[in-house]
Coordinates of C-alpha atoms in Angstrom, one line a residue:
M1 CA 80.7 67.4 145.9
K2 CA 81.6 63.7 146.2
T3 CA 78.3 63.0 148.0
L4 CA 76.3 64.9 145.4
K5 CA 78.1 63.0 142.7
R6 CA 77.3 59.7 144.3
M7 CA 73.6 60.5 144.8
L8 CA 73.3 61.7 141.2
V9 CA 74.8 58.5 139.8
L10 CA 72.6 56.4 142.1
F11 CA 69.6 58.4 141.0
V12 CA 70.3 58.0 137.3
F13 CA 70.9 54.3 137.7
S14 CA 67.7 53.9 139.7
I15 CA 65.7 55.7 137.0
S16 CA 67.0 53.2 134.4
V17 CA 65.8 50.3 136.6
L18 CA 62.4 52.0 137.0
C19 CA 62.2 52.4 133.3
L20 CA 62.8 48.7 132.8
N21 CA 60.2 47.8 135.4
A22 CA 57.6 50.1 133.7
Q23 CA 57.7 48.0 130.5
G24 CA 55.6 45.1 131.8
T25 CA 56.6 41.6 132.9
G26 CA 57.6 40.1 129.5
E27 CA 59.3 43.3 128.2
T28 CA 61.0 43.9 131.5
Q29 CA 62.6 40.5 131.5
A30 CA 63.7 40.9 127.9
A31 CA 65.2 44.3 128.7
V32 CA 67.0 42.9 131.8
D33 CA 68.3 40.0 129.8
N34 CA 69.5 42.4 127.1
Y35 CA 71.3 44.6 129.6
V36 CA 72.9 41.6 131.3
S37 CA 74.0 40.2 127.9
T38 CA 75.8 43.4 127.1
A39 CA 77.2 43.9 130.6
D40 CA 80.9 43.0 130.9
P41 CA 82.1 43.7 134.4
K42 CA 85.9 43.9 134.4
Y43 CA 86.3 45.2 138.0
I44 CA 84.3 43.2 140.6
F45 CA 84.1 44.0 144.3
M46 CA 82.5 41.4 146.5
F47 CA 81.9 42.7 150.0
I48 CA 80.9 40.2 152.7
G49 CA 79.7 41.4 156.1
D50 CA 80.3 38.1 158.0
G51 CA 77.2 37.6 160.2
M52 CA 75.4 40.6 158.7
S53 CA 71.8 40.5 157.8
T54 CA 69.0 43.1 157.9
P55 CA 69.0 43.6 161.7
Q56 CA 72.7 44.5 161.7
I57 CA 72.3 46.7 158.6
N58 CA 69.2 48.6 159.9
S59 CA 70.8 49.0 163.3
A60 CA 73.7 50.8 161.7
Q61 CA 71.2 53.1 159.9
I62 CA 69.2 53.7 163.1
I63 CA 72.2 54.7 165.3
G64 CA 73.1 57.5 162.9
G65 CA 69.5 58.6 162.3
N66 CA 67.0 60.6 164.2
N67 CA 65.7 58.8 167.3
N68 CA 63.4 61.5 168.5
S69 CA 59.7 60.7 168.6
G70 CA 57.8 62.3 165.8
K71 CA 61.0 62.7 163.8
V72 CA 62.2 59.1 163.5
E73 CA 64.4 58.7 160.4
L74 CA 67.1 56.4 159.2
D75 CA 70.6 57.5 158.1
K76 CA 70.9 55.4 155.0
L77 CA 74.1 53.5 154.4
T78 CA 75.8 53.9 151.0
F79 CA 75.2 50.3 150.0
T80 CA 71.5 50.4 151.0
R81 CA 71.0 53.1 148.4
F82 CA 72.1 50.7 145.7
P83 CA 69.3 50.3 143.1
V84 CA 69.2 46.5 143.0
V85 CA 68.4 44.4 146.1
G86 CA 68.1 40.6 146.3
L87 CA 67.7 38.1 149.0
Q88 CA 69.8 34.9 149.4
Y89 CA 68.9 31.9 151.5
T90 CA 71.8 30.7 153.6
Q91 CA 71.2 27.1 154.7
D92 CA 74.0 24.6 153.9
A93 CA 73.8 20.8 153.4
T94 CA 73.6 20.1 157.1
S95 CA 71.7 22.9 158.8
F96 CA 69.4 25.9 158.4
C97 CA 71.9 27.6 160.8
P98 CA 75.1 27.3 158.7
D99 CA 78.6 28.3 159.4
S100 CA 81.0 30.6 157.5
A101 CA 82.9 27.8 155.8
S102 CA 79.9 26.3 154.0
T103 CA 78.2 29.6 153.2
A104 CA 81.3 31.3 151.9
T105 CA 81.9 28.1 149.7
S106 CA 78.4 28.6 148.3
L107 CA 79.1 32.2 147.6
S108 CA 82.5 31.6 146.0
S109 CA 82.0 28.2 144.2
G110 CA 78.3 27.7 143.7
F111 CA 77.5 24.6 145.6
K112 CA 76.2 23.5 149.1
T113 CA 78.4 21.6 151.5
H114 CA 78.8 20.6 155.1
S115 CA 79.3 23.1 157.9
G116 CA 83.1 23.3 158.5
V117 CA 84.0 22.4 155.0
I118 CA 85.8 24.9 152.7
G119 CA 85.8 24.5 148.9
M120 CA 84.8 20.9 148.8
G121 CA 81.5 19.1 148.0
I122 CA 79.3 17.1 150.3
D123 CA 81.6 14.1 149.9
K124 CA 84.4 16.2 151.4
V125 CA 86.6 15.0 148.6
T126 CA 85.5 16.7 145.4
E127 CA 87.1 20.2 145.0
G128 CA 85.3 23.1 143.5
V129 CA 86.8 25.9 141.6
T130 CA 86.1 29.4 143.0
I131 CA 85.0 32.4 141.0
A132 CA 88.4 34.0 141.9
E133 CA 90.4 31.0 140.7
K134 CA 88.4 30.8 137.5
L135 CA 88.9 34.5 136.7
K136 CA 92.6 34.4 137.4
A137 CA 93.1 31.2 135.3
E138 CA 90.7 31.9 132.4
K139 CA 90.7 35.7 132.1
G140 CA 94.0 36.9 133.7
F141 CA 92.2 38.9 136.3
R142 CA 94.2 40.0 139.3
I143 CA 92.8 38.8 142.6
G144 CA 92.6 40.5 146.0
I145 CA 91.5 39.2 149.3
V146 CA 91.0 41.4 152.4
S147 CA 89.6 40.6 155.8
T148 CA 89.5 42.3 159.2
V149 CA 90.1 38.8 160.7
T150 CA 92.9 36.3 159.9
L151 CA 93.3 35.7 156.2
N152 CA 93.2 31.9 156.5
H153 CA 89.8 32.1 158.4
A154 CA 86.8 30.5 156.8
T155 CA 85.4 33.2 154.6
P156 CA 88.6 34.5 152.9
A157 CA 89.9 31.0 152.7
A158 CA 86.8 29.9 150.7
Y159 CA 88.0 31.9 147.7
Y160 CA 91.4 30.1 147.4
A161 CA 91.4 26.9 149.6
H162 CA 89.9 23.4 149.5
V163 CA 89.9 21.6 152.9
A164 CA 87.6 19.2 154.6
N165 CA 88.2 21.0 158.0
R166 CA 88.2 24.7 158.3
N167 CA 90.5 24.4 161.3
D168 CA 93.4 23.1 159.1
Y169 CA 94.9 26.6 159.2
Y170 CA 98.4 25.7 158.2
D171 CA 97.2 23.7 155.1
I172 CA 95.0 26.7 154.2
G173 CA 98.0 28.9 154.6
L174 CA 99.9 26.7 152.2
Q175 CA 97.1 27.0 149.7
M176 CA 97.2 30.8 150.1
V177 CA 100.8 30.7 148.9
D178 CA 100.0 28.4 146.0
S179 CA 97.0 30.5 144.9
G180 CA 99.3 33.2 143.4
F181 CA 96.6 35.8 144.2
D182 CA 97.9 39.3 143.9
Y183 CA 96.9 41.0 147.1
F184 CA 96.1 39.9 150.6
G185 CA 95.4 42.5 153.3
G186 CA 94.1 43.1 156.8
G187 CA 94.6 40.5 159.5
A188 CA 97.4 38.0 160.3
I189 CA 97.8 34.4 159.3
N190 CA 96.5 32.1 162.1
K191 CA 98.9 29.3 163.2
A192 CA 101.4 30.3 160.5
E193 CA 104.1 28.0 161.9
D194 CA 102.1 25.1 163.1
G195 CA 103.0 22.7 160.3
G196 CA 106.6 23.6 159.5
E197 CA 108.1 26.6 157.8
S198 CA 106.4 29.9 158.4
I199 CA 103.7 30.8 155.9
Y200 CA 105.1 34.3 155.9
S201 CA 108.5 33.0 154.9
L202 CA 106.9 30.9 152.2
L203 CA 105.0 33.9 150.9
E204 CA 108.2 35.8 150.6
K205 CA 109.9 32.9 148.8
A206 CA 106.9 32.9 146.4
G207 CA 107.7 36.5 145.5
Y208 CA 105.3 38.4 147.8
L209 CA 106.1 41.6 149.5
V210 CA 105.1 40.9 153.1
T211 CA 104.8 44.0 155.2
S212 CA 103.2 45.3 158.3
D213 CA 104.8 48.7 158.1
R214 CA 102.2 51.5 157.9
D215 CA 104.2 53.8 155.7
E216 CA 105.1 50.9 153.3
I217 CA 101.5 49.8 153.1
L218 CA 100.3 53.4 152.3
S219 CA 103.0 53.6 149.6
L220 CA 101.8 50.5 147.7
G221 CA 100.9 51.0 144.1
P222 CA 100.9 49.5 140.6
G223 CA 104.5 48.4 140.7
S224 CA 104.4 46.7 144.1
G225 CA 103.9 43.2 142.7
K226 CA 102.2 40.6 144.8
V227 CA 101.6 41.8 148.3
Y228 CA 100.6 40.6 151.8
A229 CA 99.8 43.8 153.7
Q230 CA 99.2 43.0 157.4
S231 CA 97.7 45.6 159.7
P232 CA 100.4 47.1 162.0
V233 CA 98.0 47.0 164.9
L234 CA 96.4 43.6 165.7
Q235 CA 94.6 42.1 168.7
D236 CA 95.9 38.9 170.3
D237 CA 93.8 36.7 168.0
G238 CA 95.5 38.1 164.9
A239 CA 92.5 40.2 163.8
M240 CA 92.3 43.9 163.3
K241 CA 90.8 45.9 166.2
Y242 CA 87.1 46.5 166.4
A243 CA 86.3 49.8 164.7
I244 CA 85.1 51.3 167.9
D245 CA 88.4 50.6 169.6
A246 CA 90.7 51.8 166.8
C247 CA 92.6 55.0 167.0
D248 CA 92.1 57.7 164.4
D249 CA 95.5 57.1 162.8
E250 CA 95.2 53.3 162.6
L251 CA 94.6 51.7 159.2
Q252 CA 91.0 50.7 158.7
L253 CA 89.2 48.4 156.3
K254 CA 88.7 51.2 153.8
D255 CA 92.5 51.8 153.7
F256 CA 93.2 48.2 152.7
V257 CA 90.5 48.5 150.0
R258 CA 92.0 51.7 148.7
K259 CA 95.5 50.3 148.6
G260 CA 94.2 47.0 147.1
I261 CA 92.7 49.0 144.2
D262 CA 96.1 50.6 143.7
V263 CA 97.8 47.2 143.6
L264 CA 95.2 45.3 141.5
Y265 CA 94.2 47.9 138.9
N266 CA 95.1 46.8 135.3
E267 CA 93.5 46.7 131.9
D268 CA 92.6 43.0 132.1
G269 CA 90.5 43.3 135.2
F270 CA 90.4 42.3 138.9
F271 CA 88.2 40.5 141.4
F272 CA 88.4 41.8 144.9
M273 CA 86.7 40.1 147.9
I274 CA 86.5 42.2 151.1
E275 CA 85.3 40.7 154.3
S276 CA 84.3 42.5 157.5
G277 CA 84.8 39.5 159.7
K278 CA 84.3 41.1 163.1
I279 CA 80.7 41.9 162.5
D280 CA 80.3 38.2 163.1
W281 CA 82.6 38.1 166.1
A282 CA 80.6 40.9 167.8
G283 CA 77.4 39.1 167.0
H284 CA 78.6 36.0 168.7
A285 CA 79.3 38.0 171.8
N286 CA 76.0 40.0 171.5
D287 CA 77.8 43.3 171.5
A288 CA 75.5 45.5 169.4
V289 CA 77.7 48.6 169.5
A290 CA 80.9 46.8 168.3
N291 CA 78.7 45.1 165.7
I292 CA 77.3 48.4 164.4
Y293 CA 80.6 50.3 164.2
D294 CA 82.1 47.5 162.1
T295 CA 79.1 47.6 159.9
L296 CA 79.6 51.3 159.4
A297 CA 83.3 50.7 158.7
L298 CA 82.3 48.2 156.0
D299 CA 80.1 50.9 154.5
E300 CA 83.0 53.3 154.4
A301 CA 85.0 50.7 152.5
V302 CA 82.1 50.3 150.0
E303 CA 82.3 54.1 149.4
V304 CA 85.9 53.6 148.3
A305 CA 84.8 51.0 145.8
L306 CA 82.0 53.3 144.6
D307 CA 84.4 56.1 144.0
F308 CA 86.3 53.7 141.7
A309 CA 83.1 52.7 140.0
F310 CA 82.4 56.4 139.1
D311 CA 85.6 56.4 137.2
H312 CA 84.8 53.1 135.5
P313 CA 81.0 53.1 135.3
E314 CA 80.6 50.6 132.4
E315 CA 83.0 48.1 133.7
T316 CA 82.5 47.9 137.5
L317 CA 80.2 45.7 139.6
I318 CA 79.9 46.0 143.3
L319 CA 78.1 43.4 145.5
V320 CA 77.5 43.8 149.2
T321 CA 76.0 40.8 151.2
G322 CA 76.6 38.6 154.2
D323 CA 77.3 34.9 154.5
H324 CA 74.7 34.3 157.3
E325 CA 73.2 36.1 160.3
T326 CA 74.9 35.9 163.7
G327 CA 73.3 36.2 167.2
G328 CA 69.7 36.4 166.3
M329 CA 69.8 40.2 166.6
T330 CA 66.4 41.9 166.8
I331 CA 65.3 45.5 166.7
G332 CA 62.8 45.3 169.5
Y333 CA 62.9 44.0 173.1
A334 CA 60.2 42.7 175.4
A335 CA 60.8 45.3 178.1
T336 CA 60.7 48.3 175.7
G337 CA 57.7 47.4 173.7
Y338 CA 57.4 49.5 170.6
N339 CA 60.1 51.8 171.7
T340 CA 63.8 52.1 170.8
A341 CA 66.5 54.3 172.2
Y342 CA 69.6 53.8 170.1
D343 CA 70.9 57.2 171.1
I344 CA 71.9 55.8 174.5
L345 CA 74.3 53.3 172.8
A346 CA 76.7 56.3 172.5
A347 CA 77.5 55.8 176.2
Q348 CA 79.4 52.6 175.4
K349 CA 83.0 53.6 174.6
L350 CA 84.7 50.3 173.8
S351 CA 84.1 46.8 172.6
F352 CA 83.6 43.8 174.9
V353 CA 87.1 42.6 174.0
A354 CA 88.7 45.9 175.1
F355 CA 86.6 45.8 178.3
D356 CA 87.6 42.2 178.9
G357 CA 91.3 43.4 178.8
K358 CA 90.6 46.1 181.5
L359 CA 88.7 43.5 183.6
E360 CA 91.5 41.0 183.4
A361 CA 94.0 43.7 184.6
A362 CA 91.7 44.9 187.4
M363 CA 90.9 41.4 188.6
D364 CA 94.6 40.5 189.1
G365 CA 94.3 42.3 192.5
P366 CA 91.5 43.1 195.0
F367 CA 88.4 43.8 193.0
S368 CA 85.2 44.9 194.7
F369 CA 81.8 45.5 193.1
D370 CA 82.3 49.2 193.7
D371 CA 85.5 49.0 191.7
L372 CA 83.6 47.3 188.9
M373 CA 80.9 50.0 189.0
K374 CA 83.5 52.7 188.4
M375 CA 84.6 50.8 185.3
V376 CA 81.0 50.3 184.2
S377 CA 80.2 54.0 184.5
S378 CA 83.2 55.1 182.4
G379 CA 82.9 52.3 179.8
F380 CA 79.2 51.9 179.4
G381 CA 77.6 54.9 181.1
L382 CA 75.5 52.6 183.3
G383 CA 75.2 53.3 187.0
R384 CA 73.2 52.5 190.2
N385 CA 71.9 56.0 190.4
E386 CA 71.8 59.3 188.4
E387 CA 75.1 60.4 189.9
E388 CA 76.9 57.3 188.5
A389 CA 75.0 57.0 185.2
A390 CA 75.6 59.1 182.1
S391 CA 71.8 59.8 181.9
K392 CA 68.6 58.9 183.6
A393 CA 67.9 56.3 180.9
L394 CA 71.1 54.4 181.9
V395 CA 70.3 54.0 185.6
L396 CA 70.2 50.3 186.4
N397 CA 66.8 49.0 187.7
S398 CA 66.7 46.3 190.4
Y399 CA 66.4 43.5 187.9
E400 CA 69.5 44.7 185.9
L401 CA 71.5 45.3 189.0
D402 CA 70.8 41.8 190.3
K403 CA 71.9 40.4 186.9
L404 CA 75.2 42.4 187.1
E405 CA 75.8 41.4 190.7
K406 CA 75.4 37.7 189.7
A407 CA 77.7 38.2 186.8
Y408 CA 80.3 39.7 189.1
E409 CA 80.0 36.8 191.6
D410 CA 80.2 34.2 188.8
A411 CA 83.3 35.9 187.2
I412 CA 85.0 36.0 190.6
S413 CA 84.1 32.4 191.5
G414 CA 84.5 31.0 187.9
N415 CA 80.9 29.7 188.0
V416 CA 80.2 29.6 184.3
D417 CA 79.6 25.9 183.5
G418 CA 76.0 25.5 184.5
Y419 CA 73.0 25.4 182.1
E420 CA 71.7 28.7 183.3
E421 CA 75.2 30.3 183.0
S422 CA 75.6 28.9 179.5
L423 CA 72.4 30.7 178.5
L424 CA 73.4 33.9 180.3
Y425 CA 77.0 34.2 179.1
G426 CA 77.5 31.9 176.1
G427 CA 81.1 31.2 177.1
Y428 CA 82.0 34.9 177.3
N429 CA 83.1 36.9 180.3
P430 CA 80.0 37.0 182.5
I431 CA 80.5 40.7 183.3
S432 CA 81.1 42.1 179.8
V433 CA 78.3 40.1 178.1
T434 CA 75.9 41.1 180.9
L435 CA 76.8 44.7 180.4
T436 CA 76.3 44.6 176.6
H437 CA 72.9 42.8 177.1
I438 CA 71.8 45.4 179.6
I439 CA 72.6 48.4 177.4
N440 CA 71.4 46.7 174.3
N441 CA 68.1 45.9 175.9
K442 CA 67.7 49.4 177.2
A443 CA 68.2 50.6 173.6
G444 CA 65.5 48.1 172.4
I445 CA 67.9 45.4 171.0
G446 CA 67.5 41.7 171.7
W447 CA 69.5 38.6 170.9
T448 CA 68.4 35.0 170.6
S449 CA 71.7 33.2 170.2
Y450 CA 75.5 33.2 170.6
A451 CA 75.7 31.3 167.3
H452 CA 74.5 31.7 163.7
T453 CA 70.8 31.8 162.7
G454 CA 68.9 30.8 159.6
L455 CA 67.8 34.3 158.5
P456 CA 68.1 35.1 154.8
V457 CA 70.6 37.7 153.9
P458 CA 70.2 40.7 151.5
V459 CA 72.3 41.2 148.4
Y460 CA 72.9 44.8 147.3
A461 CA 74.2 45.3 143.7
Y462 CA 75.4 48.3 141.8
G463 CA 77.0 48.6 138.3
A464 CA 77.5 46.4 135.3
G465 CA 75.2 43.4 135.5
A466 CA 73.6 44.4 138.8
E467 CA 70.1 43.5 137.7
M468 CA 71.0 39.8 137.8
F469 CA 71.1 40.0 141.6
G470 CA 67.5 41.0 142.2
G471 CA 64.9 38.6 143.5
S472 CA 65.3 35.7 146.0
Y473 CA 67.5 32.7 145.4
E474 CA 69.9 30.3 147.0
N475 CA 73.3 31.6 148.1
T476 CA 74.9 29.3 145.4
E477 CA 73.4 31.5 142.8
V478 CA 75.6 34.4 143.7
A479 CA 78.7 32.5 142.4
K480 CA 76.8 31.2 139.4
K481 CA 75.5 34.6 138.4
L482 CA 79.1 36.0 138.6
M483 CA 80.4 33.1 136.5
A484 CA 77.7 33.7 133.9
L485 CA 78.4 37.5 133.8
T486 CA 82.1 37.1 133.4
G487 CA 81.9 34.1 131.0
V488 CA 84.0 31.7 133.0

């Protein structure tokens, strides 16, 4: 019933857009302007898939779709069904391959700046005012910030902090406390004690409920006050687990969105920024499966927001976008020609991080190539023959086996500093990144980089004022359009 309701709402909204488009250029623009002028979004969701552009999005649609020849079909994501789609250009003041600090600053504050700078202008002195700060100060909106990575990482920080160096984590943490924002959720605080008193302690002194207790998080509601809800299960880097590695009973991004709505909801309105940060981290490591599963987890979180929008159809705006693309991901690989085989990706059972952990434990003692192949077979379904491999398609050819043997030797010897090795491994564990490359390439996925790229990023919009986000524009326009819609 919920799916049917969602499709009906999307259909009706799509028909209204088609009716506008049928009126002719001048009349269409007038109709859109009139709609926007009467739109008054009071509940705004800003979803950011860090490192997510069209290759990541479409890969998530392919993996759940039909991969059989003659029946090829996508399994559309919730947000790709939104009736308004735009395209934002992501370059910053220093590069066409920007970083998260500058791009998130553009999305939150409406101006370009240097890579590595958060909430400050090109002079690295002038501070901007973010859409979140404006809405809280001028309209009394409650503000929520959620991320699957640390909450003082570049993208979430760009909505409340102003620093010349994104690595000033403690200073960013102090500004988190001073923001007075109403809800933080997801990952930990990076380097929370590097500059003095713990940021967690300062949050508590500022009146926040700071909790990592699962039951307490699930009981959060309208009377909880200001909250920092940290996932009870974190990896060593302070981020939530990759979705592919998470157990069924662990809190996911969608849970932090659902509880955020419970905390933030009020008659004045709220602004809620939700980042899926590990899409980017998986892109850096060229792990397509981890990347895809976190994109799917983002879509599940969008569904939670859409359910809220159904109850507040005239007052809710949902935006889904990325800050930049990461990894130069391509759907298509030289060795597979026009063919893709995303179905074989199901053989990969864990992320590169989880596999790295298993490798580290195994390599503490004697570790032969045969030992490695047992791990490879269980974790990735790859093998030297049909007996070892999960399927015929996952049998390693001589070229792939040579690459894996070199990666094994380089990992054992520590030979990772050469030019060739930097291109092969990008600073990651030689074995795990070689395995993800092999299974990705077999599926028809390629990568060009371990860094960010200059691809434009789509913007999907639904709800009050959504029409403003169609067309192509600079990423700075996202913030400016939000400011115009909300009258701040």
